[in-house]
């Protein structure tokens, strides 16, 4: 803890510090006055204190950088001058003069770095050495232009580049010039050309040129592995990757376009040579990342080489399986032979890449099998297809080159199930293997072009097997649990449902079977969340199919569809899981809306459908946790009554609605007296809506003024009562009906006024309204909040 001194002692310390500061300030001021007197330029010093002045700027370029730039420019200028002399002024001298001048300049340039290095001028020596190397290239050009004009340019360039590479290598290895960094990388750059240009000069063809590139890349690799860190290794690495990639692409193209086993074998030899070079580099590589990448390339090159041998002789459908076998064999070889860890990792990645590409090639067939039957939705019950291929490719082209896709999927699934043991990848493999096996099973009947009923049976059995596996198999956490199997079962069932659309009997039978299967799965606790909506959905589709098969009208089919919401309500009442109950009720509500939509064309049947829906909703509202559903039940009952009145042709609905509204209002009054906390919507809303809304609908179609005036008076009375007793339901219902009734009565006059107004008047009025609203925006918001607060305080 810090010890705080007493006040007297602290005051003494502060006074001492201030005295020392004053003494130091006096000393500095005296020194400053003496400096000002000695320097006339400071006789009028700046009022800005020295500490506020910015520090002086340093040089923008350092001396070594300036030196390097100057040397580089000088070397470039001398090189340009030498080129101009060689190309332009060469012809003004005789043969002796030419040789003497260019040779003397070259020798002088090669010798100049020696004394420069002796004096420690290394940068200058590097610049002169660069000039000397450029002069040797000009010497070679001049020699061909004057004395060897009849020699083939490509052959001469190959020999000249080899000689220059040797000369520059020797020059860079001389003890006196070994410290120069330019000769050896330049020699290695020139060494990239002799074999390539020699193959071109010898007309070696595509195989010879590709081989020359690969041999050059191998030499670069050897240099990169043996050279120490520095410019030589960097140049060799760039050359190995660049020239090697060029050669590998050429060899791969030769393998792909081979027209026979002989040509494929030659291309395979080239690819294997490249693979050997990459393997040597990976085995002796210094960096693990490079070793893994090179080993990956080795595996791909080996598979491509061996696959290129069989490429010209196997059918197209078997080409990918052949490469897949090689990829799996590569994985087996890696497991059988002891290899360095980076090399083994790269080869395993290469095998995985081959298998992944094979799966991507095979996936269009399962996709066609699952998605193709959706095309029958536009041609329901149009006739039995001739076979599985016609059934799944209703509106899609058939893919004959994918006949071997199931074999590919099964092979990769087996590898995932039995070969993947890594802790990180094992859970994913346990999910991917069943998915691939299922995809292969779905595609087998299509490949065999099995009869149409056989395809239905296979997919139905697959759905049942997946549901059974999801229900009873002891799934572990690492395999994802039963969810993957259940999802596969749902996908298969959807495809099967579309696949059953060509015939009436198939549609009814398949939908009934799917309803039973998923209904049985709903009894299993772990599957209930997904199985319940699936069972109810297929039950709804079955009801529609039965009605259509029996020739019923849509409004009669709606009564059959209402069985689904009833079953859903019963199941939700017995469900122990709240989420399962919600899912069942939502699915049942969707089926109920479908039934109402089917019955819209026939008002009597629509009224009956609404009444039955209201009964189902009222049964749900009996549960303590579903009391709000009573609102929906009340609305459905009211709608059913109004639709029935409209179907009977009743023009005075008040005779039927008022006798029902009065007891409802009386019950609401008694309930409010017993429990004042009950909302006015619950107490008075049903009774008021039962009379006001049908009367409003009748008033809008009534040509006489008696009903609108009476309805307006009643709505005004209800609004005033709601305002007097601060009841939200009467206030809003009465006010809304009053406004709509007034608009109905004023509509003819508004139309006449609109006819007299010029066309520019509506936009002008809208603009004025926007300006007025914008000008009083804040006040209007305050008024709206005040009205909201008033309504919020109402019951």
PDB file of C-alpha atoms in Angstrom, residues 151-161 197-198 200-202:
ATOM      1  CA  UNK A 151      22.494 -22.955 -89.067  1.00  0.00           C
ATOM      2  CA  UNK A 152      18.898 -23.708 -88.010  1.00  0.00           C
ATOM      3  CA  UNK A 153      17.791 -20.907 -85.651  1.00  0.00           C
ATOM      4  CA  UNK A 154      16.126 -23.269 -83.158  1.00  0.00           C
ATOM      5  CA  UNK A 155      19.124 -25.601 -83.023  1.00  0.00           C
ATOM      6  CA  UNK A 156      21.563 -22.707 -82.748  1.00  0.00           C
ATOM      7  CA  UNK A 157      19.455 -21.135 -79.960  1.00  0.00           C
ATOM      8  CA  UNK A 158      19.477 -24.447 -78.097  1.00  0.00           C
ATOM      9  CA  UNK A 159      23.260 -24.776 -78.371  1.00  0.00           C
ATOM     10  CA  UNK A 160      23.863 -21.115 -77.576  1.00  0.00           C
ATOM     11  CA  UNK A 161      21.664 -21.230 -74.468  1.00  0.00           C
ATOM     12  CA  UNK A 197      14.601 -25.761 -78.192  1.00  0.00           C
ATOM     13  CA  UNK A 198      16.536 -28.907 -79.033  1.00  0.00           C
ATOM     14  CA  UNK A 200      11.744 -28.304 -81.400  1.00  0.00           C
ATOM     15  CA  UNK A 201      14.803 -28.280 -83.674  1.00  0.00           C
ATOM     16  CA  UNK A 202      14.833 -32.087 -83.890  1.00  0.00           C
TER      17      UNK A 202
END
